[in-house]
Each structure stands twice: as structure tokens, then as C-alpha cells.
Tab-separated table of C-alpha atoms and ligand atoms in Angstrom:
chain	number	residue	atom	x	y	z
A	25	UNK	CA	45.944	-86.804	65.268
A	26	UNK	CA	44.811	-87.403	69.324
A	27	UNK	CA	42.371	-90.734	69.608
A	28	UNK	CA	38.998	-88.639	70.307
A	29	UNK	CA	39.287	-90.313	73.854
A	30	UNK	CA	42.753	-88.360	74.430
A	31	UNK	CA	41.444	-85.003	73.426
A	32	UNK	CA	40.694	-82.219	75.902
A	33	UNK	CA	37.277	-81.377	76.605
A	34	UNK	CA	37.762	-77.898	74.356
A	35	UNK	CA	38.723	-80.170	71.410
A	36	UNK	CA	36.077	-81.972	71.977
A	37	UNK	CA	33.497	-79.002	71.758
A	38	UNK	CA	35.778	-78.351	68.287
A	39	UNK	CA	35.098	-81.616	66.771
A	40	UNK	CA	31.405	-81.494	67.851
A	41	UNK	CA	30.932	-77.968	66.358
A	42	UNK	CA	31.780	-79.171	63.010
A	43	UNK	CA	28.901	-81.549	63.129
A	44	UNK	CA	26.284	-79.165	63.147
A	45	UNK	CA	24.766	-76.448	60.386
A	46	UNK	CA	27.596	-73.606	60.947
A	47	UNK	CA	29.110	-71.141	58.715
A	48	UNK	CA	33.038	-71.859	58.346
A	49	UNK	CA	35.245	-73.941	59.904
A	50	UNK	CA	36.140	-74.813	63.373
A	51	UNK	CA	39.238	-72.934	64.775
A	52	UNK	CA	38.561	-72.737	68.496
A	53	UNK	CA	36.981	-73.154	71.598
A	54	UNK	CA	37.306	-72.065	75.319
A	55	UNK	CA	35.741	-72.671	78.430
A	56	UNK	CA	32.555	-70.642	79.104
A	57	UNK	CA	31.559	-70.925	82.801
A	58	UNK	CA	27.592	-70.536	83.406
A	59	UNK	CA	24.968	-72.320	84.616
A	60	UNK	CA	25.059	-75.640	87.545
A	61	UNK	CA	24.432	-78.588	85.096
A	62	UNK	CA	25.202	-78.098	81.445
A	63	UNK	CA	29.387	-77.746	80.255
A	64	UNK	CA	29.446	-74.714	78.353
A	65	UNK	CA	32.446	-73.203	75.248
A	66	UNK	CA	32.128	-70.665	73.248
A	67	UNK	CA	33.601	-71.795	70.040
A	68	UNK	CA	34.304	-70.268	66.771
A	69	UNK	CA	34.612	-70.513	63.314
A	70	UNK	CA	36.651	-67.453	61.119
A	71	UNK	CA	33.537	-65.428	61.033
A	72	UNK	CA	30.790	-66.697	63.387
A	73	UNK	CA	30.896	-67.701	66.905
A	74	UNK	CA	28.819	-70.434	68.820
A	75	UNK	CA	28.122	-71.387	72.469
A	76	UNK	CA	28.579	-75.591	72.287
A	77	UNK	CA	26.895	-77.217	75.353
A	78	UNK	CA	27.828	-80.511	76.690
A	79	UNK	CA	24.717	-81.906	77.801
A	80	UNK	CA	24.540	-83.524	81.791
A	81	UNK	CA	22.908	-86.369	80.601
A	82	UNK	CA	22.591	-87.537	84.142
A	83	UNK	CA	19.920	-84.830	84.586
A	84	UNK	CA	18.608	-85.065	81.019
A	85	UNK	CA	18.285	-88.771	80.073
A	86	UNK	CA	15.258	-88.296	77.734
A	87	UNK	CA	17.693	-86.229	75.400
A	88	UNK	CA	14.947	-86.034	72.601
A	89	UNK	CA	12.259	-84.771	74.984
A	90	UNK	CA	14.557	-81.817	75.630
A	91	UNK	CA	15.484	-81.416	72.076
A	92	UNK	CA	11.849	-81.429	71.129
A	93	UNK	CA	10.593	-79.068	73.764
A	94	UNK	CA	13.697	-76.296	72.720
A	95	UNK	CA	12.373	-76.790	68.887
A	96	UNK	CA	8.675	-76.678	69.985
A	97	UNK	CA	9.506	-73.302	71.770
A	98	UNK	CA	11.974	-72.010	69.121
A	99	UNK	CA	9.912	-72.997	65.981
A	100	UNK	CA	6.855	-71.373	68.114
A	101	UNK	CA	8.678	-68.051	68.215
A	102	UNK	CA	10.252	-67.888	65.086
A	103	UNK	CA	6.505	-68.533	63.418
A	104	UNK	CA	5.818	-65.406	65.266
A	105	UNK	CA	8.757	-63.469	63.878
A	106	UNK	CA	10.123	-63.514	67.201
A	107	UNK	CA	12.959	-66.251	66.835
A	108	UNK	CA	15.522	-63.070	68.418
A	109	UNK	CA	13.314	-63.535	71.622
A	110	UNK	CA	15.575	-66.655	72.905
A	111	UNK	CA	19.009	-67.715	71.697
A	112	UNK	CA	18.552	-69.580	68.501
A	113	UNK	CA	19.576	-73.610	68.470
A	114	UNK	CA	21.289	-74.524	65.382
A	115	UNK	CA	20.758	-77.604	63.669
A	116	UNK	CA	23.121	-80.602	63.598
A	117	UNK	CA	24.149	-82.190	59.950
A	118	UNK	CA	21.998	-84.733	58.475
A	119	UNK	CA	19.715	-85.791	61.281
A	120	UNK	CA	18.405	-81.852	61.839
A	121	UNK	CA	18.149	-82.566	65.611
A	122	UNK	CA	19.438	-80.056	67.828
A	123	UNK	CA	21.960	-82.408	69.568
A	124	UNK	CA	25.050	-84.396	68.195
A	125	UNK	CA	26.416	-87.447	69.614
A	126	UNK	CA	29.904	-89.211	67.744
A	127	UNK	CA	27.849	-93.125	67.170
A	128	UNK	CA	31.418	-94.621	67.732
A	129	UNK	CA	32.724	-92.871	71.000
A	130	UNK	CA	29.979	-92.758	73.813
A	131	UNK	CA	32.263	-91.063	76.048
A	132	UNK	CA	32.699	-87.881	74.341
A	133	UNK	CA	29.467	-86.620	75.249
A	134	UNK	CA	26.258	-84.977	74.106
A	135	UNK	CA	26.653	-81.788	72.347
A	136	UNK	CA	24.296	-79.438	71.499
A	137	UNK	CA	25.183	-75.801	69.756
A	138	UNK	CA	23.662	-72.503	70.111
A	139	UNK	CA	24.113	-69.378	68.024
A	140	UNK	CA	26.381	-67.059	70.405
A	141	UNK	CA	24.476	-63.755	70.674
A	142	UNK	CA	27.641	-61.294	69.984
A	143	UNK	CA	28.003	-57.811	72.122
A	144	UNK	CA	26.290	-59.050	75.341
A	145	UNK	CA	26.848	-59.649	78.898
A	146	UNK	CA	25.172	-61.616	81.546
A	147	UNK	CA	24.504	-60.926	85.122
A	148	UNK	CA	24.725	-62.396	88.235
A	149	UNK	CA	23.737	-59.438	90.735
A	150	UNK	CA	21.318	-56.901	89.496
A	151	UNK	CA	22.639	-53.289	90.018
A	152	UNK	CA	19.665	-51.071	89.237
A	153	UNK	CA	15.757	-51.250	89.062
A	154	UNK	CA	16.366	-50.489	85.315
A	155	UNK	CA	18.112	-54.014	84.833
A	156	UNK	CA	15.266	-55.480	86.756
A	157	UNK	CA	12.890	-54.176	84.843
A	158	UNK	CA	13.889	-54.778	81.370
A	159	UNK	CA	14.758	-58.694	82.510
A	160	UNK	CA	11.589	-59.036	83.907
A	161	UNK	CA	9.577	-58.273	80.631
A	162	UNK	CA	11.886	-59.760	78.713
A	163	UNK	CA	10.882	-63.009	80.704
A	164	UNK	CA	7.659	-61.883	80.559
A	165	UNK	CA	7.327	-61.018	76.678
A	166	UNK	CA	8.670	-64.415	76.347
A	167	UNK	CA	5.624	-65.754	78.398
A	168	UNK	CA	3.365	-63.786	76.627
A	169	UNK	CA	4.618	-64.973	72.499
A	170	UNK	CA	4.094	-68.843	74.276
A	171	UNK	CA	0.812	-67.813	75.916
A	172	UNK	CA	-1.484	-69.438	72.903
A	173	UNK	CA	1.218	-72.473	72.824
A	174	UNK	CA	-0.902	-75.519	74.075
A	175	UNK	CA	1.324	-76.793	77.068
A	176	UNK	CA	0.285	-80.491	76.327
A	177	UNK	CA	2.975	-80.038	73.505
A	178	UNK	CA	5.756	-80.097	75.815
A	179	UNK	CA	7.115	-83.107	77.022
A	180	UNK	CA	7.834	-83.308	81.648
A	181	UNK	CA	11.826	-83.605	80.114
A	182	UNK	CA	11.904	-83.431	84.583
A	183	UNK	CA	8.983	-84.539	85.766
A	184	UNK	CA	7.689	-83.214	89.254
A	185	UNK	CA	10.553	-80.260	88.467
A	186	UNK	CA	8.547	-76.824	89.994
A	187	UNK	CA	6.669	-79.345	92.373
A	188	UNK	CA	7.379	-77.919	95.959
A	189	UNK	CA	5.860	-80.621	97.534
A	190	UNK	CA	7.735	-83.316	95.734
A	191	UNK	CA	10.654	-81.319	96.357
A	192	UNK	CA	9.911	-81.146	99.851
A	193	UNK	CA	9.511	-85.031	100.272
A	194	UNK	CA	12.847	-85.129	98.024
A	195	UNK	CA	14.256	-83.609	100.755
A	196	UNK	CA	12.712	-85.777	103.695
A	197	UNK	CA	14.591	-88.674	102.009
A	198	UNK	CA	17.921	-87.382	101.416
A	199	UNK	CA	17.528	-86.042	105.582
A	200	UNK	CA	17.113	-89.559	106.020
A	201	UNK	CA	19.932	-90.805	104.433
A	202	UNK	CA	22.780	-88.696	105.140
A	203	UNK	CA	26.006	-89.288	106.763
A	204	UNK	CA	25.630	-87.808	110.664
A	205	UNK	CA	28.195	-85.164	109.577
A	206	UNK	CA	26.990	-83.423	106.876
A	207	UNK	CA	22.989	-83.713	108.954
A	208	UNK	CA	24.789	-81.994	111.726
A	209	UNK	CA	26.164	-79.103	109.631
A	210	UNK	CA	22.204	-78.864	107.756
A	211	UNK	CA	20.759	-78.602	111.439
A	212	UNK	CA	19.513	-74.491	110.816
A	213	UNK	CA	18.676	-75.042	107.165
A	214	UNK	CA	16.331	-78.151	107.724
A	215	UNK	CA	15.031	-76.334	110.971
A	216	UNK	CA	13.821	-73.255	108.630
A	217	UNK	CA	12.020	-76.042	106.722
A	218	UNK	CA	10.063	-77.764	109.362
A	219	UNK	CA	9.568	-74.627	110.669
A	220	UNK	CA	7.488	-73.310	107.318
A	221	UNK	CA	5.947	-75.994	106.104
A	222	UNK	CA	2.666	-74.008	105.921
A	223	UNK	CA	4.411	-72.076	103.441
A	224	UNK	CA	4.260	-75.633	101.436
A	225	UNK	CA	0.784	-76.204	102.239
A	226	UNK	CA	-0.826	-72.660	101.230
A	227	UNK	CA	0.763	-73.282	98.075
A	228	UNK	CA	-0.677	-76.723	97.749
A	229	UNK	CA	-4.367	-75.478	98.919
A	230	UNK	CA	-3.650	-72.903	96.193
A	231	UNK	CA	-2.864	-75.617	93.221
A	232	UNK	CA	-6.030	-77.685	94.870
A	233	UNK	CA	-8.421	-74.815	94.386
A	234	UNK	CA	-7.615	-75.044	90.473
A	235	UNK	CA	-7.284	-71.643	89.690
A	236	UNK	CA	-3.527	-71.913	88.123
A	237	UNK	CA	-3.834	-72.861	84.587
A	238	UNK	CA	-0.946	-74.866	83.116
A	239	UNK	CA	1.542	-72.181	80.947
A	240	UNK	CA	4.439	-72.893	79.249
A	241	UNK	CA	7.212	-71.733	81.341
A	242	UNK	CA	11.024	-70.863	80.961
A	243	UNK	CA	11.754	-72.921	84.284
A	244	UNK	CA	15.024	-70.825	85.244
A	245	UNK	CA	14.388	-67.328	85.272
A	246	UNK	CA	17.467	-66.106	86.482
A	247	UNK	CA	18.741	-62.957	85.738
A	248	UNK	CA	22.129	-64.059	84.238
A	249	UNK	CA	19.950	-65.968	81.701
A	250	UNK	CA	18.809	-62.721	80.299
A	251	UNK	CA	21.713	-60.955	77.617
A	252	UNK	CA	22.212	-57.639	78.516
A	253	UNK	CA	23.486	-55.399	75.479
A	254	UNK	CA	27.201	-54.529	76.823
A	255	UNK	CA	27.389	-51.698	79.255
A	256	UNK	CA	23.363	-50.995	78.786
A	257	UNK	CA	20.012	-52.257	80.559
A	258	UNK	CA	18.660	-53.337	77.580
A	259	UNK	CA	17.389	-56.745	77.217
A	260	UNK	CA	18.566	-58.845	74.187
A	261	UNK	CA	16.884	-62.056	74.309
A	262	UNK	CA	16.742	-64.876	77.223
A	263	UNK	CA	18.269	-68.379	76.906
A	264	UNK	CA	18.879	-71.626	78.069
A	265	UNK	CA	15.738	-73.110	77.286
A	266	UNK	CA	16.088	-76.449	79.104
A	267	UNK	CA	13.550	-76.204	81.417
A	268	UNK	CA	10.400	-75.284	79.208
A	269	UNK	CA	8.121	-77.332	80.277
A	270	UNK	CA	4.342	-77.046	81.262
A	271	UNK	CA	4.128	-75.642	84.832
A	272	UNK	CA	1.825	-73.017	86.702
A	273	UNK	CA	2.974	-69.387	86.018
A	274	UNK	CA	3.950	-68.170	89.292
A	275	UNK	CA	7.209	-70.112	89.000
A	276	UNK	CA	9.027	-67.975	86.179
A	277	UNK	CA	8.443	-64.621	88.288
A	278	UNK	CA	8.454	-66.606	91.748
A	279	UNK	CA	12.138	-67.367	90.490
A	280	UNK	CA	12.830	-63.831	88.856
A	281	UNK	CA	12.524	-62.445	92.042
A	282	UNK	CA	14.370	-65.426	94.304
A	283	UNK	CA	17.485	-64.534	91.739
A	284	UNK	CA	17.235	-61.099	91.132
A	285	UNK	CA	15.849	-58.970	94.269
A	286	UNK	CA	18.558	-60.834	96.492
A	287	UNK	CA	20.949	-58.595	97.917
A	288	UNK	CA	24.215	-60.992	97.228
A	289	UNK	CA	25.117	-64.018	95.443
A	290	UNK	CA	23.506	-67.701	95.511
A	291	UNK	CA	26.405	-68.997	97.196
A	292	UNK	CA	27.181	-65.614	100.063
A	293	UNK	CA	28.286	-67.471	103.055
A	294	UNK	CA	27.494	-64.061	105.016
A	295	UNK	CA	23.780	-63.991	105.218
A	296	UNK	CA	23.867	-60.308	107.005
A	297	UNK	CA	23.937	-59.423	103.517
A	298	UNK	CA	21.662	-61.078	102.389
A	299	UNK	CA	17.801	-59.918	101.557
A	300	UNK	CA	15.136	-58.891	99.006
A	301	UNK	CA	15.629	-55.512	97.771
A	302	UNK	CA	11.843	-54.277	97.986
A	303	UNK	CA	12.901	-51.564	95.446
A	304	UNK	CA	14.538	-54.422	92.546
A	305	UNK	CA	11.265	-56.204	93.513
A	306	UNK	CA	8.914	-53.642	92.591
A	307	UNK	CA	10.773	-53.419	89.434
A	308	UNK	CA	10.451	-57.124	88.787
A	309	UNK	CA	6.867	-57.491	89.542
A	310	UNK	CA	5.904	-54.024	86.945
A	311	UNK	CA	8.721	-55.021	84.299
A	312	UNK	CA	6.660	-58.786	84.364
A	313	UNK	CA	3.137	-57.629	84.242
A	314	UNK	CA	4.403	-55.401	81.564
A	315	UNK	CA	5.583	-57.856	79.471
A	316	UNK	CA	3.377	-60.909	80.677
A	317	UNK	CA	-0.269	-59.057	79.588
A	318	UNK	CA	-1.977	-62.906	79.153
A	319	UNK	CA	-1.794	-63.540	83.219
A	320	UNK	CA	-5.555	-63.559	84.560
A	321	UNK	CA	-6.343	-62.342	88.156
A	322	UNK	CA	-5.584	-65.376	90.489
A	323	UNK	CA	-2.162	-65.810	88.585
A	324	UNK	CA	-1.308	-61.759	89.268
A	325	UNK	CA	-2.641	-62.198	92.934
A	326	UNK	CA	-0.253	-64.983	93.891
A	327	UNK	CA	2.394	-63.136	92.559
A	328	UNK	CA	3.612	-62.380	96.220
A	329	UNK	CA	3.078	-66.116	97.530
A	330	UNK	CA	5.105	-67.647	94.470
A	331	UNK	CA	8.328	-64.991	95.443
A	332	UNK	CA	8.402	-67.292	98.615
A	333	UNK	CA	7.638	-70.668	97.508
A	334	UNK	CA	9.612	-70.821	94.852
A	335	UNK	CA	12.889	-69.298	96.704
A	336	UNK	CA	11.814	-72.140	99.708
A	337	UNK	CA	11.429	-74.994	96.510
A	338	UNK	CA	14.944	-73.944	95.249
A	339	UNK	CA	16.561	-73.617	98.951
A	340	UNK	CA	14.921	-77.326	99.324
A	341	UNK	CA	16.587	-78.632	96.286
A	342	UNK	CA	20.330	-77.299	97.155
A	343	UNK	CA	20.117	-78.912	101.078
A	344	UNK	CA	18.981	-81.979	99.234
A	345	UNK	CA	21.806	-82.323	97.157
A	346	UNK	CA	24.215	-80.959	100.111
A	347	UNK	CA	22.526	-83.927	102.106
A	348	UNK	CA	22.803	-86.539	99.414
A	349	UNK	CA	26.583	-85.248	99.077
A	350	UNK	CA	26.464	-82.807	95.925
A	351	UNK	CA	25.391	-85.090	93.269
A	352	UNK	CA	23.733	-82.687	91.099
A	353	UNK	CA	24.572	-78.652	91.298
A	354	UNK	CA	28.583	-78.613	90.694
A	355	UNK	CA	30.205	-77.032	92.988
A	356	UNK	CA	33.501	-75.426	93.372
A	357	UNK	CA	34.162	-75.996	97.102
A	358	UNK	CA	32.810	-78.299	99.777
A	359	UNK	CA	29.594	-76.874	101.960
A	360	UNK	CA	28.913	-74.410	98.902
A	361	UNK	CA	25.407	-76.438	98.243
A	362	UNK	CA	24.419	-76.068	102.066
A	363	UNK	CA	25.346	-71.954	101.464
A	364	UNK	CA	22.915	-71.695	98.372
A	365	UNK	CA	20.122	-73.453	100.228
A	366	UNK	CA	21.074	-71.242	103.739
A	367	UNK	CA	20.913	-68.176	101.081
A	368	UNK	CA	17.423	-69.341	99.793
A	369	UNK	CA	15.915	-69.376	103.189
A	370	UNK	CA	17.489	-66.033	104.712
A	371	UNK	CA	15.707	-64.750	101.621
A	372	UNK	CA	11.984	-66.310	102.048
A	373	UNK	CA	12.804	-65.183	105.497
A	374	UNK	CA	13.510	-61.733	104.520
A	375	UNK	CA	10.055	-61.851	102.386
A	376	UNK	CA	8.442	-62.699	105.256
A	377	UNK	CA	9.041	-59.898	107.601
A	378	UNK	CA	7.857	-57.648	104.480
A	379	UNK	CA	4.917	-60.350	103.358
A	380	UNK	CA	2.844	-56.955	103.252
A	381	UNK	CA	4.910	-54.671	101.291
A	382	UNK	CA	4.844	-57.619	98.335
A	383	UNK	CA	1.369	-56.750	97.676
A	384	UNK	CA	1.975	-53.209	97.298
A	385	UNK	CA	3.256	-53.380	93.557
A	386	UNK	CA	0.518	-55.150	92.393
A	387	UNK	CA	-2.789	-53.577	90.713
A	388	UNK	CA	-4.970	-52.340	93.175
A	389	UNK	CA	-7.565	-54.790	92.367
A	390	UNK	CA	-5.654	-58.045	93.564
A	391	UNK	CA	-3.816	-56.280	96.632
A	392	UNK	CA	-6.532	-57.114	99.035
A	393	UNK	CA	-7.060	-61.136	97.297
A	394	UNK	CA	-3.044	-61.394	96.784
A	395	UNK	CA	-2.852	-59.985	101.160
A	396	UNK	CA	-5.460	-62.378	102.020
A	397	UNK	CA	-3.569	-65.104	100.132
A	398	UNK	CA	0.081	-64.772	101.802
A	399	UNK	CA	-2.122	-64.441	105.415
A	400	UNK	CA	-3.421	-68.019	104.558
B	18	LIG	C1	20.163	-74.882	87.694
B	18	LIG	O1	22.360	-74.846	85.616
B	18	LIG	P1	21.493	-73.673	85.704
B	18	LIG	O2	22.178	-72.566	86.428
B	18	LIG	O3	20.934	-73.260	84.386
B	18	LIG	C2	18.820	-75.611	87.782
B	18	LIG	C3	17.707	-74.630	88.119
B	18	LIG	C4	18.021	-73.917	89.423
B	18	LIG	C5	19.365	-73.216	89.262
B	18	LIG	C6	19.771	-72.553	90.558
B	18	LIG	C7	17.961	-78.197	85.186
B	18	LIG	O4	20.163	-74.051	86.579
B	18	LIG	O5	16.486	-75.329	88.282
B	18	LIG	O6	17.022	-72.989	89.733
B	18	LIG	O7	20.393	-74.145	88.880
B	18	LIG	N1	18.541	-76.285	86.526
B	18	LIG	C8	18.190	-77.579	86.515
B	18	LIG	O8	20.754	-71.606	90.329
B	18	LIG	O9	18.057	-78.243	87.532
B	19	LIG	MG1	19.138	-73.623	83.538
């Protein structure tokens, strides 16, 4: 028998599945690549399978304030008869908490384990207005069962986290203390920032003029967090629920469309190819409303506004972390940080020279407010 300390990480995941509420007994786990932070396996027993998640507690220190915001949401939904909306956390032995933690070996992480939702697929480019649809009010529908959720419930698990100012100073200090080199290569991308920080401020008159209620959001609407039923458009459920937190609602579809209306990965190093597909937008912004029926007025106008802000927040956060030398997206080669955040921009950019046609989708009684808005 291997000292826990000498056992791969996939053991690991093994010995930290049997510590939580399953059915059967542990026979093996692999390697399930997703996501920038968490360590993912899928992991199975004879007759069930599960998706164990070694936590980054680096980015999660308050490891009960996420657990209790996943069962706030989870418990919420299932009291709803909607526990199938998200991917459903299963309890660890004894304690009930939804993370396990061996009390005499630190080192072998923070675990947490997740029913594995069987005959689905994820993905990372959308390849029809169907798909973006059917993600979008699945995000959406998920909005809507939280809607009478009181926010206040949910703990800031990353405080300041949808904040594009904060992010934006966030970045002003990492400019300030990187290494000459890797400033010189971020010349363009921190150009494209100065260059739109009106962008920043609209949104900030915008949150000033107190017409964005708090909401419970998911926090990382991407499409590959959506299960697909295999070789079909329709939307399963959504997961990875580690960013619920309380946060204005223009973030979940501000990041729906950042993800899934862009022409080519997060990482393309070719930005010719890379834009917002108007037509994947206009599927976004109906499959949302659809789904998301609670939104009043000034949330549906700035619709448009939180496409771009978000996409700029999230281009901010990857040139940070390229500046302050990759210390929180993993990577899997060098300069792939600065790529996402050169992605991000080309896209706001691409927004831009359409800033019109985003108001199109919308009902015609917020096209004129949610025009006026972006012309700020
Ligand atoms: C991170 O790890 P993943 O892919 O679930 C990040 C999101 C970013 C996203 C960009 C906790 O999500 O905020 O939008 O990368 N999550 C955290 O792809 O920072
Ligand atoms: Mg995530």
C-alpha cells in the first residue's frame, strides 16, 4: 500500500471518492480536463460514475463559503423540484459538507464530488444558433428558479469578482509590476485598455444610477458549462457552481455572449478569426430572455453594454495574470494568458463596430433606452 503522499493524483481522487455518500466502491479514476482553476476526474464506482474536483484552494481559501453558497443554490433548486437544473453535489460521510479533506495529510488536497451527468458532452465553440439558444435559457431558466432567492444568502466566496473597475485597477498594479519583458510583449493589449476606459466608466455611471438590482448569478456562463445531450442541442443542466454569488445580472449573459458568439477559441493566437457572430448573438440574447422572464427593463436594456464590459472585465483579468506571470489561469504554454486577454479585446472590438446591431434583438421597447445606453 503507497504512503498517501506517494500516490498519483488519480489515486488520490480514488481515495477521496470513497469518503463521500456514493453508491459502490471505488475502482477508478482518470483525468478530466475542463475549466482554468479547479483539477477535475471522472471517477467511478461498478455502477455509478462521479466527477471528483480538487479544489484550487489558492483561489478559494474560504472553502466553507463556497460549500455553503453550492448547497444554498442546490438545496434552493431541489425545493423547487428542479435539483436536474445544475449538476447535483454529493455529500461527504459524516460531516454532510460537500468537500472532503484527509485531517492527517494536508497535502493531498481538497476534494469535492459531483454526480457525473451520464450521455453528455460539453462545448467549447458553438456550431449553430440552436446550441446558442438552448444554452442561453438554460442559463437563463437557472436565473429565473434563483430569482426569489434573497442574494444576501450568498456569501462574496471572491469578493470584488464581476467588479470591472476593481478589475481594472487589478490590472494597473500588475502593469506596474511586471518584468520589462513580458510589459513589452502586453504593449497592444494594455493600449486597447487605456484606449476604452469609457467603456469602464459607462458601466460604472450605470451601477451609480442604481437601477441593477443584486441577483444571484452563475458567475461563469460559458458555454462548455452547459451539458449538451450527446450529438443533440438540447440542454441538460449547467454546472460548476463556484461562482454563485450575488452580482448584477448583466454579467451571466454579458459572459454568455463573450464565450459563445466568438468566432474561435479563448486562446486563438490568429485574431483575423476572431469576432462576434451577430447571428449566435441574436440567439443568445432570445434563448436568455426566454428563459430569464424575472429581468425588469433597465436589466434587458443593458443587455448590449454588459456583452462588452464583461468580455473587456475578463480580457482585463487574463493580461493581469500574463503581467503578474500566470499565477492564476493554468496554462499549457507560455504567452497563452496574453492570447486570451488579446482574444477578449478583438472581441469587444468587434462589438463595437456593430454597437448598433446589439440592440436589434432586443424588445422593441428597450431598443431606443438600450441605443442610448451603449452611445453613453
Ligand atoms: C475561470 O476555471 P473556469 O474555466 O471554470 C474563471 C472565470 C473566467 C474563466 C475564463 C473562479 O473559469 O471567472 O471567466 O476562467 N473562474 C474563476 O475562461 O476565476
Ligand atoms: Mg468556473
Amino acid at each position: 500500500m503507497l504512503a498517501l503522499t506517494d500516490r498519483s493524483e488519480s489515486d488520490l481522487a480514488m481515495h477521496a471518492l470513497a469518503q463521500f455518500c456514493i453508491d459502490g466502491e471505488p475502482v477508478a479514476a482518470q483525468r478530466f480536463r475542463r475549466g482554468h482553476i479547479q483539477r477535475s476526474y471522472v471517477a467511478e464506482t461498478g455502477t455509478h460514475r462521479y466527477l471528483l474536483q480538487r479544489l484550487n484552494d489558492q483561489v478559494f481559501p474560504e472553502l466553507e463559503a463556497l460549500s455553503h453558497n453550492v448547497a444554498v443554490v442546490t438545496d434552493h433548486l431541489a425545493g423547487k423540484g428542479l435539483a436536474d437544473t445544475a449538476a447535483r453535489p454529493v455529500r461527504s460521510l459524516g460531516g454532510g459538507l460537500l468537500w472532503w479533506q484527509d485531517p492527517g495529510n494536508a497535502g493531498a488536497g481538497v476534494w469535492r464530488c459531483l454526480h457525473f451527468v451520464d450521455e453528455t458532452e460539453s462545448h467549447d465553440l458553438c456550431d449553430s444558433p440552436e446550441r446558442a439558444f438552448a444554452a442561453a435559457r438554460a442559463f437563463g431558466e437557472f436565473q429565473q428558479a434563483l430569482a426569489d432567492l434573497d442574494p444576501g444568502l450568498l456569501q462574496p466566496t471572491l469578493p470584488d469578482f464581476f467588479d470591472p473597475i476593481v478589475r481594472h485597477r487589478q490590472l494597473e498594479t500588475a502593469r506596474a509590476q511586471a518584468s520589462s519583458a513580458r510589459l513589452d510583449q502586453a504593449q497592444s493589449a494594455l493600449g486597447f485598455v487605456d484606449g476604452n476606459t469609457a467603456l469602464i466608466q459607462t458601466w460604472e455611471q450605470l451601477v451609480d444610477s442604481g437601477s441593477m438590482p443584486d441577483r444571484v448569478l452563475h458567475g461563469d456562463t460559458k458555454l462548455n458549462n452547459v451539458l449538451f445531450r450527446r450529438e443533440s442541442v438540447e440542454a441538460v443542466c449547467v454546472v460548476d457552481l463556484d461562482t454563485c454569488m450575488s452580482g448584477w445580472s448583466g454579467y451571466d449573459i454579458g459572459d454568455l455572449v463573450r464565450f459563445t458568439a466568438a468566432s474561435a477559441p479563448e486562446d486563438e493566437r490568429d485574431l483575423s478569426k476572431v469576432f462576434t457572430d451577430l447571428d449566435l448573438y441574436r440567439s443568445l440574447v432570445a434563448g436568455y430572455l426566454t428563459g430569464a422572464r424575472f429581468l425588469t427593463k433597465s436589466e434587458v436594456q443593458a443587455v448590449p453594454l454588459s456583452s462588452q464590459i464583461v468580455t473587456m472585465t475578463i480580457g482585463m483579468r487574463f493580461l493581469a495574470d500574463f503581467l503578474n506571470g500566470d499565477q492564476y489561469f493554468a496554462i499549457d504554454r507560455e504567452g497563452q494568458n496574453l492570447d486570451r486577454a488579446r482574444v477578449q479585446f478583438r472581441l469587444v472590438e468587434s462589438m463595437q463596430e456593430r454597437v448598433q446591431d446589439l440592440c436589434d434583438p432586443l424588445p422593441a421597447s428597450v431598443r431606443a433606452a438600450a441605443r442610448e445606453l451603449i452611445a453613453l
